[in-house]
CSV table of C-alpha atoms and ligand atoms in Angstrom, one decimal:
chain,number,residue,atom,x,y,z
A,124,MET,CA,263.9,96.5,92.1
A,125,LYS,CA,263.8,93.0,94.1
A,126,GLY,CA,266.1,92.5,96.9
A,127,ILE,CA,267.7,89.6,95.4
A,128,VAL,CA,269.1,91.4,92.6
A,129,PHE,CA,270.8,93.7,95.0
A,130,THR,CA,272.3,91.1,97.5
A,131,GLU,CA,274.0,89.4,93.9
A,132,PHE,CA,275.0,92.7,92.8
A,133,ILE,CA,276.7,93.0,95.8
A,134,GLU,CA,278.1,90.0,96.2
A,135,HIS,CA,279.4,89.7,93.2
A,136,ALA,CA,280.9,93.5,93.2
A,137,SER,CA,282.8,92.1,96.4
A,138,SER,CA,284.3,89.3,95.3
A,139,ALA,CA,285.2,91.1,92.0
A,140,PHE,CA,286.5,94.2,93.5
A,141,GLY,CA,287.0,94.1,97.4
A,142,GLU,CA,284.6,93.5,100.5
A,143,ASP,CA,285.9,96.7,101.8
A,144,GLU,CA,285.8,98.8,98.5
A,145,ILE,CA,282.1,97.9,98.3
A,146,GLU,CA,281.7,98.4,102.1
A,147,ASP,CA,283.0,102.0,101.8
A,148,LEU,CA,280.9,102.5,97.9
A,149,ILE,CA,278.0,101.8,99.7
A,150,ASP,CA,278.7,104.3,102.6
A,151,GLU,CA,279.7,106.8,100.1
A,152,CYS,CA,276.5,106.5,98.1
A,153,ASP,CA,274.5,107.6,100.9
A,154,LEU,CA,271.9,105.5,99.5
A,155,PRO,CA,267.8,106.1,101.2
A,156,SER,CA,267.8,102.7,102.1
A,157,GLY,CA,271.3,103.0,103.8
A,158,GLY,CA,272.5,99.7,102.0
A,159,ALA,CA,271.4,97.2,104.0
A,160,TYR,CA,269.7,95.0,101.8
A,161,THR,CA,268.1,91.7,102.0
A,162,ALA,CA,266.6,89.6,99.5
A,163,VAL,CA,263.1,89.9,100.3
A,164,GLY,CA,263.0,93.5,100.3
A,165,THR,CA,261.6,95.7,97.5
A,166,TYR,CA,264.0,98.7,96.7
A,167,ASP,CA,264.2,102.1,94.4
A,168,PHE,CA,265.8,101.0,91.3
A,169,GLN,CA,267.4,104.4,91.2
A,170,GLU,CA,270.1,102.6,93.7
A,171,MET,CA,271.3,100.4,91.5
A,172,VAL,CA,271.7,102.9,88.9
A,173,THR,CA,273.7,105.1,91.9
A,174,LEU,CA,275.6,102.1,92.9
A,175,VAL,CA,276.5,101.4,89.4
A,176,THR,CA,277.8,104.5,88.4
A,177,ALA,CA,279.7,104.8,91.5
A,178,LEU,CA,281.1,101.5,90.7
A,179,SER,CA,281.9,102.8,87.4
A,180,LYS,CA,283.8,106.0,88.4
A,181,GLN,CA,285.8,104.1,91.0
A,182,THR,CA,286.8,100.8,88.7
A,183,GLY,CA,287.1,102.6,85.3
A,184,VAL,CA,284.9,99.7,84.1
A,185,SER,CA,282.1,101.4,81.8
A,186,VAL,CA,278.9,101.0,83.4
A,187,ASP,CA,277.9,98.2,80.8
A,188,ASP,CA,280.6,96.2,81.1
A,189,LEU,CA,280.2,96.0,84.6
A,190,ILE,CA,276.2,95.9,84.4
A,191,HIS,CA,277.0,92.9,81.3
A,192,GLY,CA,279.3,91.1,84.1
A,193,PHE,CA,276.6,91.3,86.3
A,194,GLY,CA,273.8,89.6,84.2
A,195,VAL,CA,276.5,86.5,84.0
A,196,TYR,CA,277.0,86.4,87.4
A,197,LEU,CA,273.1,86.9,88.0
A,198,GLY,CA,272.4,83.8,85.8
A,199,GLY,CA,274.4,81.3,87.6
A,200,SER,CA,272.8,82.4,91.0
A,201,PHE,CA,269.6,82.0,89.0
A,202,ARG,CA,270.5,78.4,87.5
A,203,ASP,CA,271.1,77.5,91.1
A,204,ARG,CA,267.8,78.7,92.6
A,205,PHE,CA,265.7,78.0,89.9
A,206,ARG,CA,267.3,74.9,88.1
A,207,ASP,CA,264.0,73.4,86.7
A,208,PHE,CA,263.4,76.4,84.8
A,209,PHE,CA,266.5,75.0,82.5
A,210,ASP,CA,265.7,72.0,83.0
A,211,GLN,CA,262.6,72.0,81.5
A,212,GLN,CA,264.0,73.2,78.1
A,213,ALA,CA,265.8,71.2,75.7
A,214,SER,CA,268.3,74.0,74.3
A,215,LEU,CA,269.4,77.4,74.5
A,216,PHE,CA,266.8,79.0,72.4
A,217,ASP,CA,264.0,77.3,74.0
A,218,PHE,CA,265.1,78.4,77.1
A,219,LEU,CA,265.1,82.2,76.0
A,220,ASP,CA,261.5,81.6,74.1
A,221,SER,CA,260.1,80.7,77.7
A,222,VAL,CA,261.6,83.8,79.4
A,223,GLU,CA,258.7,86.3,78.7
A,224,ASN,CA,255.6,83.3,78.3
A,225,HIS,CA,256.7,81.0,81.2
A,226,ILE,CA,259.8,82.4,83.8
A,227,HIS,CA,258.7,85.9,84.0
A,228,VAL,CA,255.3,84.8,84.6
A,229,GLU,CA,256.0,82.1,87.6
A,230,VAL,CA,258.5,85.0,88.8
A,231,ARG,CA,255.3,87.3,89.0
A,232,LYS,CA,253.6,85.1,90.8
A,233,LEU,CA,256.4,84.5,93.7
A,234,TYR,CA,256.8,88.4,93.5
A,235,ALA,CA,253.6,90.3,93.0
A,236,ASN,CA,255.3,93.5,92.6
A,237,ALA,CA,258.4,92.1,90.1
A,238,GLU,CA,259.2,95.0,87.8
A,239,LEU,CA,260.1,92.8,84.6
A,240,PRO,CA,260.8,94.0,81.1
A,241,SER,CA,259.5,92.3,77.8
A,242,LEU,CA,261.4,90.0,76.1
A,243,LYS,CA,259.6,88.3,73.1
A,244,MET,CA,261.5,86.1,70.4
A,245,VAL,CA,260.9,88.0,67.2
A,246,SER,CA,262.4,86.3,65.1
A,247,ARG,CA,264.2,82.1,65.4
A,248,GLY,CA,266.2,80.2,63.4
A,249,LYS,CA,268.6,77.3,63.5
A,250,ASN,CA,271.2,79.7,64.5
A,251,GLU,CA,270.1,82.5,65.2
A,252,ALA,CA,267.7,84.1,67.1
A,253,VAL,CA,266.4,87.8,68.0
A,254,LEU,CA,265.2,89.1,71.5
A,255,ARG,CA,263.6,92.4,71.5
A,256,TYR,CA,264.1,93.6,74.7
A,257,ARG,CA,261.7,96.6,75.9
A,258,SER,CA,262.0,98.3,79.7
A,259,LYS,CA,262.7,101.5,81.5
A,260,ARG,CA,264.9,100.3,83.0
A,261,CYS,CA,267.5,100.2,80.0
A,262,LEU,CA,268.9,96.9,81.6
A,263,ALA,CA,269.7,95.3,77.9
A,264,GLN,CA,273.1,94.7,79.1
A,265,LEU,CA,271.8,92.6,81.9
A,266,ALA,CA,269.5,90.7,79.7
A,267,SER,CA,273.0,90.0,77.3
A,268,GLY,CA,274.8,88.7,80.3
A,269,LEU,CA,271.9,86.3,81.3
A,270,ILE,CA,271.7,85.2,77.8
A,271,GLN,CA,275.7,84.5,77.8
A,272,SER,CA,275.5,82.4,81.0
A,273,ALA,CA,272.2,80.3,79.5
A,274,ALA,CA,274.7,79.8,76.9
A,275,ASN,CA,277.4,78.2,79.2
A,276,HIS,CA,274.9,75.9,80.5
A,277,PHE,CA,273.5,74.5,77.4
A,278,ASP,CA,276.7,74.2,76.4
A,279,ASP,CA,276.2,76.4,73.7
A,280,HIS,CA,278.8,79.0,72.3
A,281,VAL,CA,277.2,82.2,71.3
A,282,GLU,CA,277.8,85.6,70.3
A,283,VAL,CA,275.7,88.5,71.5
A,284,LEU,CA,274.9,91.3,69.8
A,285,MET,CA,272.9,94.4,70.5
A,286,ASP,CA,271.1,97.0,68.2
A,287,HIS,CA,269.0,100.0,69.4
A,288,ALA,CA,265.9,101.4,68.1
A,289,LYS,CA,263.1,103.0,68.7
A,290,ASP,CA,259.5,102.6,67.2
A,291,GLU,CA,256.1,103.6,67.9
A,292,PHE,CA,255.7,102.0,71.4
A,293,GLY,CA,259.0,103.4,72.1
A,294,THR,CA,263.0,102.4,72.3
A,295,PHE,CA,264.0,98.9,72.4
A,296,ALA,CA,267.1,96.7,71.7
A,297,ASP,CA,267.3,94.1,69.3
A,298,ILE,CA,269.5,91.4,70.8
A,299,LYS,CA,271.0,88.9,68.4
A,300,VAL,CA,272.3,85.6,69.7
A,301,GLN,CA,274.0,83.8,67.0
A,302,ARG,CA,275.7,80.3,67.3
A,303,GLN,CA,278.9,79.9,67.0
A,304,THR,CA,279.2,76.7,64.9
B,680,LIG,C1,265.9,80.7,85.9
B,680,LIG,C2,265.7,82.0,85.2
B,680,LIG,C3,265.3,83.6,85.8
B,680,LIG,C4,264.8,84.1,86.4
B,680,LIG,C5,264.2,83.3,87.6
B,680,LIG,C6,264.6,85.7,86.6
B,680,LIG,C7,263.8,86.2,87.3
B,680,LIG,C8,263.8,87.9,87.1
B,680,LIG,C9,264.1,88.4,88.4
B,680,LIG,C10,263.3,88.0,89.9
B,680,LIG,C11,264.5,90.1,88.3
B,680,LIG,C12,264.1,91.2,89.0
B,680,LIG,C13,262.6,91.6,88.8
B,680,LIG,C14,262.5,93.2,90.1
B,680,LIG,O1,263.7,93.4,89.9
B,680,LIG,O2,261.8,93.0,89.9
B,680,LIG,C15,264.3,89.9,86.6
B,680,LIG,C16,264.4,91.0,86.3
B,680,LIG,C17,265.0,90.9,85.0
B,680,LIG,N1,265.0,90.1,84.1
B,680,LIG,FE1,264.7,87.9,84.6
B,680,LIG,N2,264.8,85.7,85.1
B,680,LIG,C18,265.5,85.0,84.8
B,680,LIG,C19,266.0,84.6,83.2
B,680,LIG,C20,266.1,85.6,82.8
B,680,LIG,C21,266.7,85.8,81.6
B,680,LIG,C22,267.3,84.6,80.4
B,680,LIG,C23,266.9,87.0,80.7
B,680,LIG,C24,267.4,87.7,79.3
B,680,LIG,C25,267.4,86.9,78.2
B,680,LIG,C26,266.1,87.7,81.8
B,680,LIG,C27,266.0,89.4,81.7
B,680,LIG,C28,265.9,90.3,83.1
B,680,LIG,C29,266.3,91.5,82.8
B,680,LIG,C30,266.8,92.4,82.0
B,680,LIG,C31,265.6,91.8,84.0
B,680,LIG,C32,265.7,93.2,85.1
B,680,LIG,C33,264.9,94.0,84.7
B,680,LIG,C34,264.1,95.1,83.1
B,680,LIG,O3,265.2,94.9,83.0
B,680,LIG,O4,263.3,95.6,83.4
B,680,LIG,N3,266.1,87.2,82.9
B,680,LIG,N4,264.6,88.5,86.5
Protein backbone atom coordinates (compact mmCIF):
# COMPACT_ATOMS: atom_id res chain seq x y z
CA MET A 1 0.00 0.00 0.00
CA LYS A 2 1.21 3.46 -0.91
CA GLY A 3 2.90 5.60 1.73
CA ILE A 4 0.52 8.48 1.03
CA VAL A 5 -2.34 6.39 2.44
CA PHE A 6 -0.31 5.72 5.62
CA THR A 7 0.85 9.32 6.10
CA GLU A 8 -2.72 10.59 5.62
CA PHE A 9 -4.00 7.96 8.05
CA ILE A 10 -1.49 8.97 10.76
CA GLU A 11 -2.32 12.65 10.21
CA HIS A 12 -6.05 12.00 10.47
CA ALA A 13 -5.80 9.69 13.50
CA SER A 14 -3.46 12.15 15.27
CA SER A 15 -5.88 15.03 14.89
CA ALA A 16 -8.86 12.86 15.84
CA PHE A 17 -7.34 11.01 18.83
CA GLY A 18 -4.20 12.96 19.80
CA GLU A 19 -0.65 13.03 18.49
CA ASP A 20 0.94 11.43 21.58
CA GLU A 21 -1.68 8.66 21.68
CA ILE A 22 -1.00 7.76 18.05
CA GLU A 23 2.78 7.85 18.54
CA ASP A 24 2.40 5.44 21.48
CA LEU A 25 0.06 3.25 19.44
CA ILE A 26 2.63 3.01 16.61
CA ASP A 27 5.34 2.04 19.13
CA GLU A 28 3.12 -0.62 20.70
CA CYS A 29 2.27 -2.14 17.29
CA ASP A 30 5.95 -3.01 16.75
CA LEU A 31 5.57 -2.69 12.97
CA PRO A 32 8.10 -4.25 10.55
CA SER A 33 8.68 -0.81 8.92
CA GLY A 34 9.09 0.89 12.32
CA GLY A 35 6.11 3.12 11.48
CA ALA A 36 8.17 5.99 10.05
CA TYR A 37 6.15 6.33 6.85
CA THR A 38 6.95 8.58 3.91
CA ALA A 39 4.44 9.54 1.21
CA VAL A 40 6.65 8.13 -1.56
CA GLY A 41 7.30 4.76 0.11
CA THR A 42 5.37 1.49 -0.25
CA TYR A 43 4.44 -0.60 2.79
CA ASP A 44 2.79 -3.89 3.58
CA PHE A 45 -1.00 -3.51 3.73
CA GLN A 46 -0.91 -5.74 6.82
CA GLU A 47 0.58 -2.80 8.75
CA MET A 48 -2.58 -0.78 8.06
CA VAL A 49 -4.68 -3.68 9.36
CA THR A 50 -2.53 -3.82 12.52
CA LEU A 51 -2.82 -0.06 13.08
CA VAL A 52 -6.58 0.13 12.51
CA THR A 53 -7.25 -2.92 14.70
CA ALA A 54 -5.14 -1.48 17.54
CA LEU A 55 -6.77 1.94 17.19
CA SER A 56 -10.21 0.36 17.33
CA LYS A 57 -9.28 -1.50 20.54
CA GLN A 58 -7.86 1.64 22.09
CA THR A 59 -10.74 3.97 21.18
CA GLY A 60 -13.74 1.63 21.18
CA VAL A 61 -14.66 2.90 17.69
CA SER A 62 -15.44 0.02 15.31
CA VAL A 63 -12.97 -0.81 12.52
CA ASP A 64 -15.68 -0.05 9.92
CA ASP A 65 -16.35 3.39 11.40
CA LEU A 66 -12.63 4.18 11.61
CA ILE A 67 -12.06 3.21 7.97
CA HIS A 68 -15.14 5.11 6.80
CA GLY A 69 -14.07 8.24 8.70
CA PHE A 70 -10.59 7.96 7.25
CA GLY A 71 -12.13 7.67 3.75
CA VAL A 72 -13.95 10.99 4.22
CA TYR A 73 -10.68 12.62 5.33
CA LEU A 74 -8.64 11.04 2.52
CA GLY A 75 -11.22 12.25 -0.02
CA GLY A 76 -10.63 15.84 1.13
CA SER A 77 -6.91 15.39 0.78
CA PHE A 78 -7.28 13.88 -2.73
CA ARG A 79 -9.42 16.87 -3.66
CA ASP A 80 -6.63 19.23 -2.62
CA ARG A 81 -3.87 17.25 -4.30
CA PHE A 82 -5.66 16.09 -7.45
CA ARG A 83 -8.16 18.88 -8.00
CA ASP A 84 -8.31 18.34 -11.80
CA PHE A 85 -9.98 14.95 -11.39
CA PHE A 86 -12.87 16.69 -9.66
CA ASP A 87 -13.01 19.74 -11.93
CA GLN A 88 -13.13 17.57 -15.06
CA GLN A 89 -16.50 16.07 -14.02
CA ALA A 90 -19.89 17.77 -14.03
CA SER A 91 -21.57 15.74 -11.29
CA LEU A 92 -21.00 13.26 -8.49
CA PHE A 93 -22.13 10.29 -10.59
CA ASP A 94 -19.89 11.35 -13.51
CA PHE A 95 -17.00 11.59 -11.04
CA LEU A 96 -17.70 8.16 -9.55
CA ASP A 97 -17.99 6.73 -13.06
CA SER A 98 -14.52 8.14 -13.84
CA VAL A 99 -12.71 6.43 -10.94
CA GLU A 100 -12.25 3.07 -12.65
CA ASN A 101 -11.63 4.22 -16.22
CA HIS A 102 -9.75 7.45 -15.65
CA ILE A 103 -8.62 8.35 -12.12
CA HIS A 104 -7.18 5.02 -11.04
CA VAL A 105 -5.69 4.55 -14.55
CA GLU A 106 -3.78 7.81 -14.05
CA VAL A 107 -2.89 6.81 -10.47
CA ARG A 108 -1.33 3.64 -11.86
CA LYS A 109 0.83 5.74 -14.22
CA LEU A 110 2.05 7.78 -11.23
CA TYR A 111 2.60 4.76 -8.96
CA ALA A 112 3.46 1.70 -11.06
CA ASN A 113 2.84 -0.78 -8.26
CA ALA A 114 -0.36 0.74 -6.86
CA GLU A 115 -2.80 -1.81 -5.46
CA LEU A 116 -6.17 -0.56 -6.62
CA PRO A 117 -9.66 -2.01 -6.35
CA SER A 118 -12.06 -2.64 -9.19
CA LEU A 119 -14.96 -0.14 -8.95
CA LYS A 120 -17.45 -0.67 -11.75
CA MET A 121 -20.62 1.35 -12.01
CA VAL A 122 -23.12 -1.45 -12.54
CA SER A 123 -26.24 0.72 -12.63
CA ARG A 124 -26.96 4.40 -12.86
CA GLY A 125 -30.20 6.36 -12.73
CA LYS A 126 -30.97 10.02 -12.03
CA ASN A 127 -30.95 9.61 -8.27
CA GLU A 128 -29.28 6.27 -7.66
CA ALA A 129 -26.04 4.62 -8.75
CA VAL A 130 -24.43 1.34 -7.74
CA LEU A 131 -20.65 0.84 -7.68
CA ARG A 132 -19.43 -2.74 -7.45
CA TYR A 133 -16.29 -2.91 -5.31
CA ARG A 134 -13.90 -5.84 -5.62
CA SER A 135 -10.52 -6.06 -3.92
CA LYS A 136 -8.39 -8.41 -1.89
CA ARG A 137 -8.11 -5.66 0.70
CA CYS A 138 -11.76 -5.43 1.81
CA LEU A 139 -11.76 -1.64 2.06
CA ALA A 140 -15.34 -1.05 0.87
CA GLN A 141 -15.81 1.27 3.87
CA LEU A 142 -12.91 3.37 2.61
CA ALA A 143 -14.69 3.64 -0.74
CA SER A 144 -17.89 4.61 1.06
CA GLY A 145 -16.06 7.42 2.91
CA LEU A 146 -14.41 8.62 -0.32
CA ILE A 147 -17.85 8.71 -1.98
CA GLN A 148 -19.30 10.71 0.92
CA SER A 149 -16.49 13.22 0.65
CA ALA A 150 -16.93 13.50 -3.15
CA ALA A 151 -20.66 14.11 -2.56
CA ASN A 152 -19.72 17.03 -0.29
CA HIS A 153 -17.52 18.42 -3.05
CA PHE A 154 -20.37 18.28 -5.60
CA ASP A 155 -22.81 19.69 -3.02
CA ASP A 156 -24.91 16.56 -3.23
CA HIS A 157 -26.66 14.94 -0.28
CA VAL A 158 -26.42 11.18 -0.48
CA GLU A 159 -27.03 8.07 1.52
CA VAL A 160 -24.43 5.34 0.97
CA LEU A 161 -25.60 1.76 1.53
CA MET A 162 -23.52 -1.40 1.39
CA ASP A 163 -24.51 -4.86 0.27
CA HIS A 164 -21.94 -7.70 0.49
CA ALA A 165 -22.32 -10.67 -1.86
CA LYS A 166 -20.42 -13.37 -3.74
CA ASP A 167 -20.38 -14.70 -7.31
CA GLU A 168 -18.13 -16.97 -9.41
CA PHE A 169 -15.35 -14.32 -9.33
CA GLY A 170 -15.35 -14.02 -5.54
CA THR A 171 -16.74 -11.66 -2.93
CA PHE A 172 -17.79 -8.10 -3.73
CA ALA A 173 -19.66 -5.19 -2.20
CA ASP A 174 -22.36 -3.28 -4.05
CA ILE A 175 -22.21 0.30 -2.85
CA LYS A 176 -25.52 2.03 -3.48
CA VAL A 177 -25.39 5.82 -3.65
CA GLN A 178 -28.82 7.41 -3.24
CA ARG A 179 -29.28 11.13 -3.84
CA GLN A 180 -31.55 12.70 -1.25
CA THR A 181 -33.79 15.10 -3.11
C1 LIG B 1 -8.96 12.06 -7.02
C2 LIG B 1 -9.50 10.93 -6.68
C3 LIG B 1 -8.72 9.68 -6.33
C4 LIG B 1 -7.38 9.43 -6.30
C5 LIG B 1 -6.23 10.38 -6.66
C6 LIG B 1 -7.19 8.07 -5.85
C7 LIG B 1 -5.97 7.46 -5.63
C8 LIG B 1 -5.76 6.28 -4.94
C9 LIG B 1 -4.49 5.81 -4.44
C10 LIG B 1 -3.14 6.53 -4.60
C11 LIG B 1 -4.71 4.66 -3.79
C12 LIG B 1 -3.67 3.79 -3.04
C13 LIG B 1 -3.10 2.67 -3.89
C14 LIG B 1 -2.10 1.84 -3.11
O1 LIG B 1 -2.05 1.91 -1.89
O2 LIG B 1 -1.30 1.09 -3.72
C15 LIG B 1 -6.13 4.39 -3.88
C16 LIG B 1 -6.74 3.31 -3.32
C17 LIG B 1 -8.10 3.17 -3.25
N1 LIG B 1 -9.05 3.93 -3.92
FE1 LIG B 1 -8.73 5.61 -4.96
N2 LIG B 1 -8.41 7.50 -5.64
C18 LIG B 1 -9.36 8.46 -5.90
C19 LIG B 1 -10.71 8.34 -5.81
C20 LIG B 1 -11.35 7.23 -5.32
C21 LIG B 1 -12.79 7.12 -5.12
C22 LIG B 1 -13.82 8.22 -5.41
C23 LIG B 1 -13.02 5.88 -4.62
C24 LIG B 1 -14.33 5.24 -4.28
C25 LIG B 1 -15.40 5.34 -5.00
C26 LIG B 1 -11.72 5.22 -4.48
C27 LIG B 1 -11.51 3.97 -3.93
C28 LIG B 1 -10.29 3.46 -3.51
C29 LIG B 1 -10.12 2.37 -2.57
C30 LIG B 1 -11.25 1.63 -1.87
C31 LIG B 1 -8.73 2.17 -2.42
C32 LIG B 1 -8.00 1.17 -1.48
C33 LIG B 1 -7.39 -0.01 -2.19
C34 LIG B 1 -8.34 -1.19 -2.29
O3 LIG B 1 -9.50 -1.13 -1.81
O4 LIG B 1 -7.95 -2.21 -2.89
N3 LIG B 1 -10.74 6.05 -4.93
N4 LIG B 1 -6.75 5.39 -4.61
